[in-house]
PDB file of C-alpha atoms in Angstrom:
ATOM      1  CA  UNK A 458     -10.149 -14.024  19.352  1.00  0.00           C
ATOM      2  CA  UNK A 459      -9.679 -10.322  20.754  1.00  0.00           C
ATOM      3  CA  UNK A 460      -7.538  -9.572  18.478  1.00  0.00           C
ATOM      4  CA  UNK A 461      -9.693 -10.932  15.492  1.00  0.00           C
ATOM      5  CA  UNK A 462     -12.664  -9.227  16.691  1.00  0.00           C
ATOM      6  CA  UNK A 463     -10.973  -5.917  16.965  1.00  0.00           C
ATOM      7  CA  UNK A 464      -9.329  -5.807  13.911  1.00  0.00           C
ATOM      8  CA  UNK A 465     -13.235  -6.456  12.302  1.00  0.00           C
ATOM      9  CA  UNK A 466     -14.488  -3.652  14.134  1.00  0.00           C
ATOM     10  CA  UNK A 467     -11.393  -1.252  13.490  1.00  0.00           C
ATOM     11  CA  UNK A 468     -11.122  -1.552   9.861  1.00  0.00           C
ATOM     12  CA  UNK A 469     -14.733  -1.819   8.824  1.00  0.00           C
ATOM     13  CA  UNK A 470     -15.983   0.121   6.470  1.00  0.00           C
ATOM     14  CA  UNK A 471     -17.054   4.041   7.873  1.00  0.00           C
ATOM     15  CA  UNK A 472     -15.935   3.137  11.317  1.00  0.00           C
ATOM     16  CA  UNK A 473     -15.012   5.788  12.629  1.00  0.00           C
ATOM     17  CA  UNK A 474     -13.831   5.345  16.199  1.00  0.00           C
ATOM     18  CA  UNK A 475     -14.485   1.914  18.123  1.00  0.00           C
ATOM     19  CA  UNK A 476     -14.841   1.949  21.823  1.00  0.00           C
ATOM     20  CA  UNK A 477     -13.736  -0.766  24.462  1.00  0.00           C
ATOM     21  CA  UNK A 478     -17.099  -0.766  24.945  1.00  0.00           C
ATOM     22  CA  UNK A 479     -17.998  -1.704  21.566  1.00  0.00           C
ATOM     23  CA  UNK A 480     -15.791  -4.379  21.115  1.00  0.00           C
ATOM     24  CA  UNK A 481     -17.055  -5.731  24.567  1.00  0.00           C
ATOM     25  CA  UNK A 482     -20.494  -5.851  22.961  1.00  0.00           C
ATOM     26  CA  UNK A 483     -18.695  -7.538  20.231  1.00  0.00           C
ATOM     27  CA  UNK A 484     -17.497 -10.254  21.854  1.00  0.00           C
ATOM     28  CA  UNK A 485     -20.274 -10.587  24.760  1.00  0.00           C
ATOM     29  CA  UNK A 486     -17.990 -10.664  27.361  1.00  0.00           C
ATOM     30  CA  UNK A 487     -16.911  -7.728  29.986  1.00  0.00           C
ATOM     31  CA  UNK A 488     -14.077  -5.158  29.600  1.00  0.00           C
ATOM     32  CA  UNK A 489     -12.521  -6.601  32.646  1.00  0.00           C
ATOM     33  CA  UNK A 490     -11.995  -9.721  30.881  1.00  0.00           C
ATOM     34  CA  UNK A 491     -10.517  -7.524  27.272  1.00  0.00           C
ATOM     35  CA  UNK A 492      -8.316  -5.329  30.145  1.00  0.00           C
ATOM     36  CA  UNK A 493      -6.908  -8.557  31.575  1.00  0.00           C
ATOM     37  CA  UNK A 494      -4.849  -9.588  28.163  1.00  0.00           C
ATOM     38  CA  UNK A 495      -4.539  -5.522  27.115  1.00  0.00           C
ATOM     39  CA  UNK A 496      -3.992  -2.818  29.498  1.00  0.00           C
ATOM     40  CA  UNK A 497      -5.531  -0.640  27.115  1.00  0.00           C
ATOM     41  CA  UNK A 498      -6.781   0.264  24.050  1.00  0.00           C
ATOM     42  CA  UNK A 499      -3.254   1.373  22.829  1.00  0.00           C
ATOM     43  CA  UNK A 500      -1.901  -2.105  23.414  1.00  0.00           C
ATOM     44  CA  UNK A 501      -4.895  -3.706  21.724  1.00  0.00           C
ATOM     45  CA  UNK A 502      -4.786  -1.803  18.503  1.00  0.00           C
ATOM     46  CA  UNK A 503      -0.856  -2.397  18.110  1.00  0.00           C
ATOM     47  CA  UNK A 504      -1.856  -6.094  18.048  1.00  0.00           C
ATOM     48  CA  UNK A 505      -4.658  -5.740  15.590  1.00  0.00           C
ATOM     49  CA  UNK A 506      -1.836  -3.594  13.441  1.00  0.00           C
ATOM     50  CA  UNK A 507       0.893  -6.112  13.826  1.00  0.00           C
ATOM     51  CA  UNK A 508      -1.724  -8.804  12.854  1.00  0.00           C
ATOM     52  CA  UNK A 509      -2.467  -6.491   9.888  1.00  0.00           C
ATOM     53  CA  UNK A 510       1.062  -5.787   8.797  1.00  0.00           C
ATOM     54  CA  UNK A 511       1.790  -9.482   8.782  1.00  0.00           C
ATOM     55  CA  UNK A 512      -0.660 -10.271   6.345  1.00  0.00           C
ATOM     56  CA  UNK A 513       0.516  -7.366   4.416  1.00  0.00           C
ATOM     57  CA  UNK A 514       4.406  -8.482   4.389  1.00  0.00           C
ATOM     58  CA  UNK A 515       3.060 -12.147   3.485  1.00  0.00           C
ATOM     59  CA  UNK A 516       1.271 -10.728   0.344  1.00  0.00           C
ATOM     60  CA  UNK A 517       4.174  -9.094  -0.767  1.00  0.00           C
ATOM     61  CA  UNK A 518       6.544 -11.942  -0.098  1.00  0.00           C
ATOM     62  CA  UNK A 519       4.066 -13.943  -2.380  1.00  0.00           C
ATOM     63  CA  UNK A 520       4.244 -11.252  -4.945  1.00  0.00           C
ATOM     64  CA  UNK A 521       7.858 -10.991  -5.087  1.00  0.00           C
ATOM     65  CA  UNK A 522       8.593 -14.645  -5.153  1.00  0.00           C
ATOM     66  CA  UNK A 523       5.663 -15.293  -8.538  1.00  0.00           C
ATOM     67  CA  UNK A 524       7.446 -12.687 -10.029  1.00  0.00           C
ATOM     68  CA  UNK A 525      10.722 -14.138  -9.800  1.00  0.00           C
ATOM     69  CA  UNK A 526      12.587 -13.934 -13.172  1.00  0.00           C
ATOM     70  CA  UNK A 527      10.005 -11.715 -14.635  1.00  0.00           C
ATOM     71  CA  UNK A 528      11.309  -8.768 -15.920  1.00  0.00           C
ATOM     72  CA  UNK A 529      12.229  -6.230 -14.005  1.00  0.00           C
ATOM     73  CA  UNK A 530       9.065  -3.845 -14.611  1.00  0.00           C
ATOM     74  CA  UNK A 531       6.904  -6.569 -14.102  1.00  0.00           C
ATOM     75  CA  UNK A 532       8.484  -7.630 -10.981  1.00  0.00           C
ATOM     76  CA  UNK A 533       7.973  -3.408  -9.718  1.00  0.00           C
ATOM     77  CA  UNK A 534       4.444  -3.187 -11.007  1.00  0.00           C
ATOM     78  CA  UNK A 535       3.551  -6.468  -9.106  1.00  0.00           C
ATOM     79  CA  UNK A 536       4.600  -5.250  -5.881  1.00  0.00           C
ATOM     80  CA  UNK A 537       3.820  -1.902  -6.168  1.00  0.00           C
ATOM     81  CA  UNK A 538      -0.193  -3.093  -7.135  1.00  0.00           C
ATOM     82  CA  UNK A 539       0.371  -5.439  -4.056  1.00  0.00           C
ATOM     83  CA  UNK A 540       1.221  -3.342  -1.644  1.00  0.00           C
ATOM     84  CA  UNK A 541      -1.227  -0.688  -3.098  1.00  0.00           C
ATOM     85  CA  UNK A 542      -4.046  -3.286  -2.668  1.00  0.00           C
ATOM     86  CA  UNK A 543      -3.329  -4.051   1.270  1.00  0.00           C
ATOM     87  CA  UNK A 544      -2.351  -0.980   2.262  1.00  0.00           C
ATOM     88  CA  UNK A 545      -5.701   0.305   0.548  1.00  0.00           C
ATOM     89  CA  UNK A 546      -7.250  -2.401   2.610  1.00  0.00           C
ATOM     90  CA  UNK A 547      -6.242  -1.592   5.895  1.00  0.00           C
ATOM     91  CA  UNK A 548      -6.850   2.026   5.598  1.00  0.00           C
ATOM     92  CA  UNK A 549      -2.676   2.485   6.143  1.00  0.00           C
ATOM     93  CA  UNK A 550      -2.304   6.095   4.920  1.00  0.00           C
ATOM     94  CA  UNK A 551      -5.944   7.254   6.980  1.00  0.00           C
ATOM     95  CA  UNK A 552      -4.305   5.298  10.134  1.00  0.00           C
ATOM     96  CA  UNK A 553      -0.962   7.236   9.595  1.00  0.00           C
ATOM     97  CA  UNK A 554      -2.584  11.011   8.601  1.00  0.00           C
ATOM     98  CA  UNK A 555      -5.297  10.874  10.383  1.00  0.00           C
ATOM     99  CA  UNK A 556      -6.262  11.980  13.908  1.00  0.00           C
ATOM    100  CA  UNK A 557      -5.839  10.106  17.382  1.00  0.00           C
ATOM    101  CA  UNK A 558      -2.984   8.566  19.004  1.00  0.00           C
ATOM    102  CA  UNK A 559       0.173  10.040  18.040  1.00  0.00           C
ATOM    103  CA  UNK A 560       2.108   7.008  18.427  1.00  0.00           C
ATOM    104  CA  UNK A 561       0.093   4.857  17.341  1.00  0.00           C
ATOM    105  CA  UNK A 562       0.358   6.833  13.869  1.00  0.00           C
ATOM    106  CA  UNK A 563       4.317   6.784  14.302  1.00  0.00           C
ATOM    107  CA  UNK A 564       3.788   3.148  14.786  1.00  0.00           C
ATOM    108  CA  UNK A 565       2.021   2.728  11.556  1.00  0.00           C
ATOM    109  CA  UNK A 566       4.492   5.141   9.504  1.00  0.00           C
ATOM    110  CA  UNK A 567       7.291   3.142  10.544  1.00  0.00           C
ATOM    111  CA  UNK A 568       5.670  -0.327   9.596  1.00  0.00           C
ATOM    112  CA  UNK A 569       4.594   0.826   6.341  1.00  0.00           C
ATOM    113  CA  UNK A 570       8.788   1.886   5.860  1.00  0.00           C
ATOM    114  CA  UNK A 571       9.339  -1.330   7.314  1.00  0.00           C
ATOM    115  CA  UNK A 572       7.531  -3.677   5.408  1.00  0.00           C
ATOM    116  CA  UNK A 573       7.183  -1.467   1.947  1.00  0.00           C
ATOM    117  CA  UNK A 574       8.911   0.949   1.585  1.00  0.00           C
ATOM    118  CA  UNK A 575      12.154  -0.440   2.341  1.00  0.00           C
ATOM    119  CA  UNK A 576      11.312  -3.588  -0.355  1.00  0.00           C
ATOM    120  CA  UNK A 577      10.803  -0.520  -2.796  1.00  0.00           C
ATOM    121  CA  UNK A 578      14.126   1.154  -2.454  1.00  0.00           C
ATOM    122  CA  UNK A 579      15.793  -2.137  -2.490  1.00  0.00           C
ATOM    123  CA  UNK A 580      13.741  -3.142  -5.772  1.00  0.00           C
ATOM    124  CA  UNK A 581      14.826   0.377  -7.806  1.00  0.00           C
ATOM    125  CA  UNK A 582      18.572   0.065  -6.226  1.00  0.00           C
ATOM    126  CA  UNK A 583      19.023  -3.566  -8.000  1.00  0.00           C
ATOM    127  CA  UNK A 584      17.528  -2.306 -11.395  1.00  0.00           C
ATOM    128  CA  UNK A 585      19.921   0.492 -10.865  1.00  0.00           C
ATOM    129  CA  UNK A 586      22.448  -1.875 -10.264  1.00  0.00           C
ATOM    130  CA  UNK A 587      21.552  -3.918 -13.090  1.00  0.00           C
ATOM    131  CA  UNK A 588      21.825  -0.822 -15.666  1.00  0.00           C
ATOM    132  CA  UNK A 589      17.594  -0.544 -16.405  1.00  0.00           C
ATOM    133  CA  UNK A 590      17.184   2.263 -14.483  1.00  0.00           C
ATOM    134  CA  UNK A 591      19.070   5.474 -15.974  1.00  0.00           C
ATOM    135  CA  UNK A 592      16.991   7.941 -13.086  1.00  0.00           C
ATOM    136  CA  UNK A 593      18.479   7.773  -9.689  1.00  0.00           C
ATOM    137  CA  UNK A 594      16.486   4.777  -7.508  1.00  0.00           C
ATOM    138  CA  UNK A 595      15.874   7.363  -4.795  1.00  0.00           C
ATOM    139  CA  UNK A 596      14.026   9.629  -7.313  1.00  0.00           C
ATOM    140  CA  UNK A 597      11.898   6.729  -8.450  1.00  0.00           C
ATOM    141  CA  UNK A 598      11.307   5.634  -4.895  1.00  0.00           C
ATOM    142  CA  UNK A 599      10.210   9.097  -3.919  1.00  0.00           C
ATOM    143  CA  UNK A 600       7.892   9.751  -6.780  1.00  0.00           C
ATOM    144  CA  UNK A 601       5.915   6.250  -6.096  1.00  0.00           C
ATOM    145  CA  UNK A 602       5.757   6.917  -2.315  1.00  0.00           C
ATOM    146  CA  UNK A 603       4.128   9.881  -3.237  1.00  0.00           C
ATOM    147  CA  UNK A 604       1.465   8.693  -5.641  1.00  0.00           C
ATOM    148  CA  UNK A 605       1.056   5.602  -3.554  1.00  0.00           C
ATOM    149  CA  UNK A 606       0.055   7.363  -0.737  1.00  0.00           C
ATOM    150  CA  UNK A 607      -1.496  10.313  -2.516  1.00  0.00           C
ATOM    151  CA  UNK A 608      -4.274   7.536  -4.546  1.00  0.00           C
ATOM    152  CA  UNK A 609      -5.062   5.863  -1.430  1.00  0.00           C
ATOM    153  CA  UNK A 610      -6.460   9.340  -0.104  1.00  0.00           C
ATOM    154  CA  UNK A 611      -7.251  11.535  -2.615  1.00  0.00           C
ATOM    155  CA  UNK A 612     -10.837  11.899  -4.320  1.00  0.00           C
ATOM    156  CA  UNK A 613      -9.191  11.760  -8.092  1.00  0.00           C
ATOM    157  CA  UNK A 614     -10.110   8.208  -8.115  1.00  0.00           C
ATOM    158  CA  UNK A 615     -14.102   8.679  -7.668  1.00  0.00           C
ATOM    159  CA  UNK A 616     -13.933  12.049  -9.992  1.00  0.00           C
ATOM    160  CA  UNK A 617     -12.545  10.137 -13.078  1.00  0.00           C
ATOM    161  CA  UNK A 618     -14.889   6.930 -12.157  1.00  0.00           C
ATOM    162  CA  UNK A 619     -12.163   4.797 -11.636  1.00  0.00           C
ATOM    163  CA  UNK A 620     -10.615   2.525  -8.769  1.00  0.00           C
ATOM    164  CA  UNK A 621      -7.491   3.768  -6.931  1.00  0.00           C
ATOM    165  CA  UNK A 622      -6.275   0.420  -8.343  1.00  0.00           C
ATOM    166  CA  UNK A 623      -6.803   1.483 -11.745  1.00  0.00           C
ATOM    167  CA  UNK A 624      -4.927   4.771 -11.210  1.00  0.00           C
ATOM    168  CA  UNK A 625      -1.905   3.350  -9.001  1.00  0.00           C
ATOM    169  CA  UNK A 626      -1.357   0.519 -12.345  1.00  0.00           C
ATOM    170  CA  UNK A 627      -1.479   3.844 -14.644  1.00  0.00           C
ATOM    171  CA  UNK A 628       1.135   5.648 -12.924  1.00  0.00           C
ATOM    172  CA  UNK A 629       3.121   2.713 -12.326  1.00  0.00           C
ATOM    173  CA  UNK A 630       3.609   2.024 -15.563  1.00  0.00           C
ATOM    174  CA  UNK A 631       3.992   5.900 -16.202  1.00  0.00           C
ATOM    175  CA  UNK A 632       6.696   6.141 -13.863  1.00  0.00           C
ATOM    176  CA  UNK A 633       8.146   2.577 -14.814  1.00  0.00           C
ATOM    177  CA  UNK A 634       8.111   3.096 -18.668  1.00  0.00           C
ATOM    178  CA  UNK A 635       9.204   6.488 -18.571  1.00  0.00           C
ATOM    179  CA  UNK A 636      12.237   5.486 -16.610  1.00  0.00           C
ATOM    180  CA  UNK A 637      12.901   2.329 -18.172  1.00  0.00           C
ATOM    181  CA  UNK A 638      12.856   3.353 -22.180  1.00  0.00           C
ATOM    182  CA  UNK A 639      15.813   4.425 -22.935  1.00  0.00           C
ATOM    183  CA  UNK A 640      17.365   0.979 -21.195  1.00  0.00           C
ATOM    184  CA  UNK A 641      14.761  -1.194 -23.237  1.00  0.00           C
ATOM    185  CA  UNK A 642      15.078   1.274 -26.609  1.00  0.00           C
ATOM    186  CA  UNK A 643      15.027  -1.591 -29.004  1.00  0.00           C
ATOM    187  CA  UNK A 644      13.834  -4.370 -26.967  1.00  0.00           C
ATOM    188  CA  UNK A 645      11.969  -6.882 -28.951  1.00  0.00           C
ATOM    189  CA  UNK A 646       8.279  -6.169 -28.267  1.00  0.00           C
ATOM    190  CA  UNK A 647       8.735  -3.219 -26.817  1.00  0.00           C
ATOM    191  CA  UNK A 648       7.281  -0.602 -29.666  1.00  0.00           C
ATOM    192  CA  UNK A 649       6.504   3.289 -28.958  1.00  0.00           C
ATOM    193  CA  UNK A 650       2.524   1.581 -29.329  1.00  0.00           C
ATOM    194  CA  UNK A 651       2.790  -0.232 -26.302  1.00  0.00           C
ATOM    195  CA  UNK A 652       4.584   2.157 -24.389  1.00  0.00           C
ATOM    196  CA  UNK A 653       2.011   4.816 -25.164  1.00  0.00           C
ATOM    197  CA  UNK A 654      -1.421   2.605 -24.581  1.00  0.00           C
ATOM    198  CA  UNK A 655      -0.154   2.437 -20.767  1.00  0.00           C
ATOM    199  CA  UNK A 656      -0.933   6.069 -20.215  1.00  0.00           C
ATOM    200  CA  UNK A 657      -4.818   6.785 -19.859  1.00  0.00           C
ATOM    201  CA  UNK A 658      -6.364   8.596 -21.995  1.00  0.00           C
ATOM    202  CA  UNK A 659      -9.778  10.955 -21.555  1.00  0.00           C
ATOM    203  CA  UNK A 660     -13.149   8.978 -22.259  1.00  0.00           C
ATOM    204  CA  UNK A 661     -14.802  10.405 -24.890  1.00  0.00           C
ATOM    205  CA  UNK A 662     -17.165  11.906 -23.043  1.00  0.00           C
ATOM    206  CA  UNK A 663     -15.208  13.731 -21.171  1.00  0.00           C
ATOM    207  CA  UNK A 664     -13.764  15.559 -23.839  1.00  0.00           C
ATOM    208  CA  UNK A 665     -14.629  19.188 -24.222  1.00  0.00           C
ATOM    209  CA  UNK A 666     -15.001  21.106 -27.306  1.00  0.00           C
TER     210      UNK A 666
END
């Protein structure tokens, strides 16, 4: 119940910083009683994270397993827009760049590596091993860490009026068509139409002169 009641506090929306006093509120009972099953905040918020992470690693579990003998994109795009989703949802890259407790944000670095990045490299080294990715796996992995975590904190979402969710399945189809084409040149259904209309264009309004 502690744990539930922080984690609502922690990652609600604009919160900011949460106090033991807060969460005492919270939960209408003393801090003595909170300070009796955590010795501190510290201890409390790695519980509320590990709760977090678990949910994250069970979404992506689900994800890989429905995309089980999809095609190989498909099965990258679904995790990637997974694990874009949840770490979107529990504020991961904010927890991790952000200020406060410095091991609390190693803490969260090393469970993101953990439970997604790890699953990534893992993903590109099979297709490599499989022959559909001509680009090294490490390269691939390091360019979608970067725009994974870049989209869950940068403003180009809100300036092009769309979701980060929107952007993260643009550039993972960028990155995943761009690296798989020569592999699938020829592939039945596969035409240079459907490779294109992944890419997003400019609305017309935003077009200059």
């Amino acid at each position: 119940m502690i744990v539930e009641a922080a984690g609502r506090l922690f990652f609600a929306p604009g919160s900011v910083r949460v106090s033991m006093d807060d969460l005492a509120r919270e939960l209408g009972m003393s801090k003595k009683t909170i300070y009796r099953h955590f010795p501190d905040k510290r201890s409390l918020l790695a519980a509320v994270l590990d709760r977090q992470f678990a949910a994250v690693e069970r979404t992506l579990a689900t994800a890989a397993q429905d995309a089980q003998g999809q095609p190989f994109d498909v099965r990258v795009q679904r995790f990637l827009l997974a694990a874009g989703s949840e770490l979107g949802r529990i504020g991961a890259a904010q927890l991790a760049a952000g200020r406060g407790d410095a091991m609390l944000r190693q803490y969260v670095e090393q469970r993101v590596d953990t439970v997604v990045y790890r699953r990534l490299d893992e993903l590109f080294r099979d297709g490599h091993r499989q022959g559909l990715l001509p680009a090294p796996p490490e390269l691939l992995s390091e360019i979608t860490r970067g725009a994974l975590e870049r989209l869950l904190t940068s403003q180009l979402p809100r300036e092009l009026d769309r979701t980060a969710a929107d952007l993260l399945r643009a550039t993972v189809d960028t990155v995943l068509y761009g690296a798989i084409r020569p592999a699938y040149s020829g592939h039945p259904g596969t035409s240079d139409e459907q490779l294109e209309a992944v890419i997003p264009t400019a609305r017309d309004e935003e077009v200059g002169p």
